[in-house]
CSV table of C-alpha atoms in Angstrom, one decimal:
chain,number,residue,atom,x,y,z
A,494,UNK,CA,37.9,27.2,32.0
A,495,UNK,CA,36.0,24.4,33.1
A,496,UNK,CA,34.0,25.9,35.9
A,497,UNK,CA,33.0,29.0,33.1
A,498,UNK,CA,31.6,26.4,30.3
A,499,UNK,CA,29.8,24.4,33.6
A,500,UNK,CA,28.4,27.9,34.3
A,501,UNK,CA,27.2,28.9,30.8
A,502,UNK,CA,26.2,25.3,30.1
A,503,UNK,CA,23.6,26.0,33.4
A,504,UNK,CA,22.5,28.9,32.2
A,505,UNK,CA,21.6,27.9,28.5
A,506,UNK,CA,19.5,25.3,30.0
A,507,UNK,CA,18.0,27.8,32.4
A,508,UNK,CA,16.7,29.9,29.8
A,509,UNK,CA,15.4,27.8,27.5
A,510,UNK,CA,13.4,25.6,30.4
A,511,UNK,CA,12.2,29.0,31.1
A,512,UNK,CA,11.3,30.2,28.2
A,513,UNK,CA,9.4,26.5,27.5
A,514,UNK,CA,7.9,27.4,30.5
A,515,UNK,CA,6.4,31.1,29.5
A,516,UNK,CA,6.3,31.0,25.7
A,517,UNK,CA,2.9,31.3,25.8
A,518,UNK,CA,2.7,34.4,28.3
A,519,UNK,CA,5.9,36.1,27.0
A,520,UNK,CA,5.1,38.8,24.6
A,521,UNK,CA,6.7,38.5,20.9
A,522,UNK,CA,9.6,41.0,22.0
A,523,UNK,CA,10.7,39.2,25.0
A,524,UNK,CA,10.3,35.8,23.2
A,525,UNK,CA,13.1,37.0,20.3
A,526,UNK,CA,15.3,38.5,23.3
A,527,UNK,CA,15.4,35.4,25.2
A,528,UNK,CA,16.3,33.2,21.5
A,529,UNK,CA,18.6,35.8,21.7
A,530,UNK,CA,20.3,35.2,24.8
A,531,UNK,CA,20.0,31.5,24.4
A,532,UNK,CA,22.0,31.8,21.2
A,533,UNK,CA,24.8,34.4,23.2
A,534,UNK,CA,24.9,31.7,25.3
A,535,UNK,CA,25.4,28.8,23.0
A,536,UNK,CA,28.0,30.2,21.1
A,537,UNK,CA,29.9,31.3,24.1
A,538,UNK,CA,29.8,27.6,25.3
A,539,UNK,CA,31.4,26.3,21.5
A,540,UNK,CA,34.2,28.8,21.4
A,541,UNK,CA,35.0,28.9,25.3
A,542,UNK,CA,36.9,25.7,24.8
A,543,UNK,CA,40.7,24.9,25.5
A,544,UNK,CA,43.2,26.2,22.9
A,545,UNK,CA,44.6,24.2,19.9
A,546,UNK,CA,47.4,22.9,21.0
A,547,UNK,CA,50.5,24.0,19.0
A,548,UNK,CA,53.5,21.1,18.5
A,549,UNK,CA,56.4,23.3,19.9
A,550,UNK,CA,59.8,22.7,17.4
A,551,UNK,CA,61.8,20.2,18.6
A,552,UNK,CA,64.8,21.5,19.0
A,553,UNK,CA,68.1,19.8,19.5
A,554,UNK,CA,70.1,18.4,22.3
A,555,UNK,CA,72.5,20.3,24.2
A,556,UNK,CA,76.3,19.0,23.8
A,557,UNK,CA,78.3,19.2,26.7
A,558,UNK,CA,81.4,19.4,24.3
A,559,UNK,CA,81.7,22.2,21.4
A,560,UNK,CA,81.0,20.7,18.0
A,561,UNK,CA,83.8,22.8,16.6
A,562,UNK,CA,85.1,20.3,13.7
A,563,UNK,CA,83.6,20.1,10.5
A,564,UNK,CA,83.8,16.1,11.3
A,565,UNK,CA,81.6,16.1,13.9
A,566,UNK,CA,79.1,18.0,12.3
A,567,UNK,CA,78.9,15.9,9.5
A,568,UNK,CA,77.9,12.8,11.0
A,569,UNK,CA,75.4,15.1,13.1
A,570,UNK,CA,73.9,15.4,9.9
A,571,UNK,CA,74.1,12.0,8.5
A,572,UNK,CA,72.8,11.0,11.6
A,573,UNK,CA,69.8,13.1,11.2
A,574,UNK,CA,69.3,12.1,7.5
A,575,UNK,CA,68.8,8.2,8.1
A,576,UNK,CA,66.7,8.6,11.6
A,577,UNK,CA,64.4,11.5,10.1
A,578,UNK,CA,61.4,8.7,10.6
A,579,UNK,CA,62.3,7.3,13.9
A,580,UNK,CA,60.9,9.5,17.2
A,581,UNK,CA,63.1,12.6,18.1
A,582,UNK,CA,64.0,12.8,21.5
A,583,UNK,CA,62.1,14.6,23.6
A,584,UNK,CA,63.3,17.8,25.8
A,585,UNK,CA,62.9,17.5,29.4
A,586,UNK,CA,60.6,20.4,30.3
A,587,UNK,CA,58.1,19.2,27.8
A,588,UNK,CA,54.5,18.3,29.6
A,589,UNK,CA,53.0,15.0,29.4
A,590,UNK,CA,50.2,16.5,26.4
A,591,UNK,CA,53.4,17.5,24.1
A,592,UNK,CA,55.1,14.2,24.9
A,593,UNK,CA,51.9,12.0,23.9
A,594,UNK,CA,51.0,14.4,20.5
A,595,UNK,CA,54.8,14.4,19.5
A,596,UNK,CA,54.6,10.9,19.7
A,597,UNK,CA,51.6,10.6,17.8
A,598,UNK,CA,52.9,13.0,15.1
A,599,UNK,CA,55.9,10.5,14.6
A,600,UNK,CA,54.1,7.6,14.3
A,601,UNK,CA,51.8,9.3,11.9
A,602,UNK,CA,55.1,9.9,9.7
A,603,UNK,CA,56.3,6.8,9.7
A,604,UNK,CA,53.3,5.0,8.8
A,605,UNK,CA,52.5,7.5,5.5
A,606,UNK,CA,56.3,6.9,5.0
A,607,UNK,CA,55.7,3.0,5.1
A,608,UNK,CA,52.0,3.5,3.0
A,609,UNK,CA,54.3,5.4,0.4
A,610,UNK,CA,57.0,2.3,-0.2
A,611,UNK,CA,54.5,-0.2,0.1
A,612,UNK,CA,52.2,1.7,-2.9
A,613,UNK,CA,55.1,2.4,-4.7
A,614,UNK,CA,55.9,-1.5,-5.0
A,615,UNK,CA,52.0,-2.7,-5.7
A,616,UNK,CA,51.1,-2.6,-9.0
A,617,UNK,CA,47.6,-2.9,-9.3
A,618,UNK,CA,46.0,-3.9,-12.5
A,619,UNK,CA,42.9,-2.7,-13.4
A,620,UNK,CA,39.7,-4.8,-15.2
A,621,UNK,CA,39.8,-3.8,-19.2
A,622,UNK,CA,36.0,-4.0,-19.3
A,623,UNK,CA,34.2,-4.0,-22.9
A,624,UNK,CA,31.0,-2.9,-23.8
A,625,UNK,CA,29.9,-4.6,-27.1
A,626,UNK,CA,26.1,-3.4,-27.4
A,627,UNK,CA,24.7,-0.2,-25.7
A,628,UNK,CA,21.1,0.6,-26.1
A,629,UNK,CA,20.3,3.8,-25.3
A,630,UNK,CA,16.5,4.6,-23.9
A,631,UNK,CA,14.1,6.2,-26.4
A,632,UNK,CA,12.2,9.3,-24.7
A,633,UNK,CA,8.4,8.3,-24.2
A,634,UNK,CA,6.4,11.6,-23.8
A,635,UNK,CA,2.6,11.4,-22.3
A,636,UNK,CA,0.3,14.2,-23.3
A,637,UNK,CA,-2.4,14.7,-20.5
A,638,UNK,CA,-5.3,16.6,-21.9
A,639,UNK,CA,-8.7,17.8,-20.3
A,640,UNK,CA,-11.0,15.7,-22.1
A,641,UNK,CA,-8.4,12.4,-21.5
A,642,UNK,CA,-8.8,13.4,-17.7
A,643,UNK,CA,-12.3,13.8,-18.4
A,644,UNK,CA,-12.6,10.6,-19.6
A,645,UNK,CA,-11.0,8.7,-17.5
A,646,UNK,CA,-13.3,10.3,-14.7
A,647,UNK,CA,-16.6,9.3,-15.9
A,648,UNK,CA,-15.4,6.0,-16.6
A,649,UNK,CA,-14.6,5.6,-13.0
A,650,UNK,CA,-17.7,7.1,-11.8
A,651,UNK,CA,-19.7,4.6,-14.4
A,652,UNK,CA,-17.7,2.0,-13.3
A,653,UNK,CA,-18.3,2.7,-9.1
A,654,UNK,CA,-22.3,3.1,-9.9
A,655,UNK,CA,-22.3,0.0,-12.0
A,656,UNK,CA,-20.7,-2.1,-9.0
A,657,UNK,CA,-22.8,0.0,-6.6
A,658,UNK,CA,-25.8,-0.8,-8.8
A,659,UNK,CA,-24.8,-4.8,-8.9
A,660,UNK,CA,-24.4,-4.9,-4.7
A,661,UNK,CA,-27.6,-3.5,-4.2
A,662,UNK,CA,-29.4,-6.2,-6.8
A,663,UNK,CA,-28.0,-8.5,-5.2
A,664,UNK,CA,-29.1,-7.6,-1.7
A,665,UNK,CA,-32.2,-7.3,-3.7
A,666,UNK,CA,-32.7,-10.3,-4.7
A,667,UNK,CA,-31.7,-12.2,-1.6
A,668,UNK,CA,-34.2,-10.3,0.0
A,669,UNK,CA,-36.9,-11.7,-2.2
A,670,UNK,CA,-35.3,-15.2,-1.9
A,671,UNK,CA,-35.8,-14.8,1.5
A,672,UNK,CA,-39.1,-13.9,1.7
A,673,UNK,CA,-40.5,-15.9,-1.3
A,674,UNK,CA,-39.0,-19.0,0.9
A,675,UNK,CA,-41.3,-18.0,4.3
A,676,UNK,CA,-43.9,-17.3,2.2
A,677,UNK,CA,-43.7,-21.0,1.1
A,678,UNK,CA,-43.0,-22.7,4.4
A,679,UNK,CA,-46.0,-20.6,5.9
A,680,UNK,CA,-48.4,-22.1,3.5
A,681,UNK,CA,-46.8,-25.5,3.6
A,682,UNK,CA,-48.1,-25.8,7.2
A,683,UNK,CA,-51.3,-24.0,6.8
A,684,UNK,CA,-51.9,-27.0,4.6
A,685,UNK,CA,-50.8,-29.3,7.0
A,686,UNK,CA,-52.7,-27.9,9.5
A,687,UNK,CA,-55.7,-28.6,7.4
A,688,UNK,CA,-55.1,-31.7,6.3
A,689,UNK,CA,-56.1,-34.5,7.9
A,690,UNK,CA,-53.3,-37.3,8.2
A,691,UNK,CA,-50.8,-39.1,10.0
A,692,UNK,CA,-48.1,-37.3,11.3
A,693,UNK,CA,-45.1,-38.5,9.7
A,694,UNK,CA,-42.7,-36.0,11.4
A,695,UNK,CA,-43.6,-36.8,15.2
A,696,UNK,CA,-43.9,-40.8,14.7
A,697,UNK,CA,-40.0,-39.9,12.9
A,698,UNK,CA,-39.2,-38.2,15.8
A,699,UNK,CA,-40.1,-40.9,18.3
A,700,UNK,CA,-37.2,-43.6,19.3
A,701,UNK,CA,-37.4,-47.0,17.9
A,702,UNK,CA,-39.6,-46.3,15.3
A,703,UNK,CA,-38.3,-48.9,13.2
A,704,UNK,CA,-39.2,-47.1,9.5
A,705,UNK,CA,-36.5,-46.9,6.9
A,706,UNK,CA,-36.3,-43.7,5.6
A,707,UNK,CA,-35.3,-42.3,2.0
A,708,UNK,CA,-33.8,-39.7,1.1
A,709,UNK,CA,-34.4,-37.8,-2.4
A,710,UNK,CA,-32.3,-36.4,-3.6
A,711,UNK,CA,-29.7,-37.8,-1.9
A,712,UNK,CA,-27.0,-35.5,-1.7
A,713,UNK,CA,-28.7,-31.8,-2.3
A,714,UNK,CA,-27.4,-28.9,-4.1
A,715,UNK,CA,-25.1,-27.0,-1.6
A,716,UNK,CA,-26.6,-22.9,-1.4
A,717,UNK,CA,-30.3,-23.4,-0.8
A,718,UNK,CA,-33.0,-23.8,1.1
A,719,UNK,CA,-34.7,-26.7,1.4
A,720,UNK,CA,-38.5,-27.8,2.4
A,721,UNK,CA,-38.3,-31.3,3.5
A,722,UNK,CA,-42.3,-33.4,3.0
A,723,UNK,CA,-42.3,-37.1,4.0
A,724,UNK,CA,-44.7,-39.6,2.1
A,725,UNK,CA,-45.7,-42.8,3.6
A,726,UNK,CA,-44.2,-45.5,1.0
A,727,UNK,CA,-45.7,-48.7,3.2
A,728,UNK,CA,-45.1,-49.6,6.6
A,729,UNK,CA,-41.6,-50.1,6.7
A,730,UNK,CA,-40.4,-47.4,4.6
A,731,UNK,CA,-41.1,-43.3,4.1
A,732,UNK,CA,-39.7,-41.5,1.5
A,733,UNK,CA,-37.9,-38.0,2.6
A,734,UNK,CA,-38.4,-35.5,-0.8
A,735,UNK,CA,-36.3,-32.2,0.1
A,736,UNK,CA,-37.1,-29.7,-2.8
A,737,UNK,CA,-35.5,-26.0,-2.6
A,738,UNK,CA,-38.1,-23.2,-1.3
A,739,UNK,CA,-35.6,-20.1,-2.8
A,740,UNK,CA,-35.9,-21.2,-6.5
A,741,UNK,CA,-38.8,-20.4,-9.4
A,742,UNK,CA,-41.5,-22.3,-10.0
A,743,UNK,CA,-40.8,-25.2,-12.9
A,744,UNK,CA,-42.6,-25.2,-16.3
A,745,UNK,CA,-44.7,-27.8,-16.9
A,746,UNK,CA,-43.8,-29.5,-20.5
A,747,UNK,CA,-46.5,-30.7,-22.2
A,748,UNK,CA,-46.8,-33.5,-25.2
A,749,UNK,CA,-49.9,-31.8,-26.8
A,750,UNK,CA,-48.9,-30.8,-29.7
A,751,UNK,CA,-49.8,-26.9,-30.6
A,752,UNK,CA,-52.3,-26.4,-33.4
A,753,UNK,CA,-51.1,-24.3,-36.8
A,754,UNK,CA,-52.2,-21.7,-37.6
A,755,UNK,CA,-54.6,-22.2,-40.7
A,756,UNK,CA,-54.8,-20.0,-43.4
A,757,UNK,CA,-58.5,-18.2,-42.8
A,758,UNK,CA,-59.5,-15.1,-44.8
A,759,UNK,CA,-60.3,-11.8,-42.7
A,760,UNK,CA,-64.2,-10.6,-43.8
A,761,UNK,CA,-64.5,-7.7,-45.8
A,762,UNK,CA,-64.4,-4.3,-43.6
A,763,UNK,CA,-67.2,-2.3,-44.0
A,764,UNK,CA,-67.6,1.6,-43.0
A,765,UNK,CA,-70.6,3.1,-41.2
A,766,UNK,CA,-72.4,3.6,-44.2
A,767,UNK,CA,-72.4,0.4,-45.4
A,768,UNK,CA,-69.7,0.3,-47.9
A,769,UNK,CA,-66.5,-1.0,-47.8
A,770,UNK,CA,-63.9,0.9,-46.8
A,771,UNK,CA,-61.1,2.6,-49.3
A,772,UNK,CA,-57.8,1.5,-49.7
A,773,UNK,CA,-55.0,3.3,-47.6
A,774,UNK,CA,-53.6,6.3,-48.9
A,775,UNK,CA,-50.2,6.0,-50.2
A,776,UNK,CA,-46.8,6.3,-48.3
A,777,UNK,CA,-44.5,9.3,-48.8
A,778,UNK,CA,-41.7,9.5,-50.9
A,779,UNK,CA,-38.4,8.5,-49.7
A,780,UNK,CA,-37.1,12.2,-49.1
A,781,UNK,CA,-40.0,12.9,-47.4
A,782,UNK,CA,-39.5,10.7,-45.1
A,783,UNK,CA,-36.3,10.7,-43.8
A,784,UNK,CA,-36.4,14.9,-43.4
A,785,UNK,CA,-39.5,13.4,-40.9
A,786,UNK,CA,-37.7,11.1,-39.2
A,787,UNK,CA,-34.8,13.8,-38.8
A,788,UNK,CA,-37.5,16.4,-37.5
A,789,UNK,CA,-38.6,13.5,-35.0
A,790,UNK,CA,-35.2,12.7,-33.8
């Protein structure tokens, strides 16, 4: 029995490498006759196993003497009725299989007869549990309709542009930050250039100087950019100014005080010919009007 399952077991996996092997080559016919065969052959391996095995009946132990009085076979009996649990003896031309499984089989026995008593005697008591409140859930329904779906789209669109819309201002304006700041440095040096002074920045640069300088302000507002101009305070000292190059210009406030406006006639208006002109014609009514302003809108 062996050696046949071996054989069928080498074939299955004959077939199927095989077919892994030419499933793209094999036509659709062969393909289902070769899932055939690998399914004749699986089976055949399942059911080609050994036998159940089948607990032969113990039977009972031949007497050399005749059990012809009714005593003896009473207390055959009795002996039978207390020992039902314990093992049974075993015949001698029982194989080593039938020997193991009878013993099993009585073990088994004895230890549902021992799970019996033992359950029988427990008395479990059970937890009285008591429910003083029970809420039940209320059903919540949600109606979908087109137009909520609707909705809910555009907003989302709306809301993407406006945030699109936002990113690119600011990339925008950073740009213009940017440029407005090179724009400034440039002609801060072209000035420079044409002025002529002392040059504060290389005598700095120089060791052993010996001028105090002075910073304003002195601690600068983190997140700009900053134009640094030196000014020559006396010998000993030079004041640093830093001033941000990426900000707007600064109104200049001014203490003169802004004239009122005086009352002054307007001169008379006078037409082509020489007269004055008529007086405006008058406005239309109230119903008139707002059937215009309807027709407008």
């Amino acid at each position: 029995m062996g050696f046949l399952r071996n054989t069928i077991a080498f074939a299955f996996v004959a077939v199927l490498v095989f077919y892994l092997a030419m499933a793209g080559e094999l036509a659709e016919q062969e393909q289902y006759a070769t899932i055939g065969v690998m399914l004749v052959l699986g089976f055949t391996f399942i059911f080609s196993g050994q036998p159940k095995f089948v607990m032969p009946e113990t039977g009972q132990v031949p007497s050399n003497q005749p059990s012809v009085e009714t005593e003896s076979v009473a207390s055959e009996s009795e002996v039978e009725d207390s020992v039902s649990t314990v093992e049974a003896p075993l015949p001698d031309k029982m194989t080593l299989k039938e020997r193991k499984a009878a013993k099993i089989r009585a073990a088994q026995e004895a230890q549902r007869a021992a799970m019996a008593t033992t359950s029988d005697q427990i008395e479990v008591e059970l937890p009285v549990v008591t429910v003083e409140a029970v809420h039940v859930a209320d059903e919540y329904v949600v109606e979908v309709s087109p137009e909520s779906v609707e909705e809910a789209d555009i907003q989302a669109t709306v809301a993407e542009r406006a945030s699109r819309h936002s990113e690119i201002r600011q990339r925008i304006e950073a740009r213009r930050r940017s440029q407005m700041a090179d724009i400034r440095a440039s002609s801060a040096r072209m000035w420079e250039e044409h002025a002529v002074r002392e040059d504060l920045v290389e005598l700095l640069q120089k060791e052993g100087h010996g001028i105090a300088v002075l910073d304003e302000p002195a601690q600068p507002e983190a997140g700009h950019i900053y134009g640094a101009t030196f000014i020559r305070i006396d010998d000993q000292r030079v004041l640093k100014y830093r001033s941000p190059l990426d900000s707007g210009f600064e109104a200049v406030i001014t203490t003169e005080k802004v004239l009122e406006n005086e009352s002054i006639e307007l001169p008379p208006l006078i037409g082509p010919d020489g007269n004055p002109l008529p007086l405006p014609l008058p406005g239309p009514s109230g119903a008139l009007a707002a059937l215009k302003e309807e027709m407008n809108e």
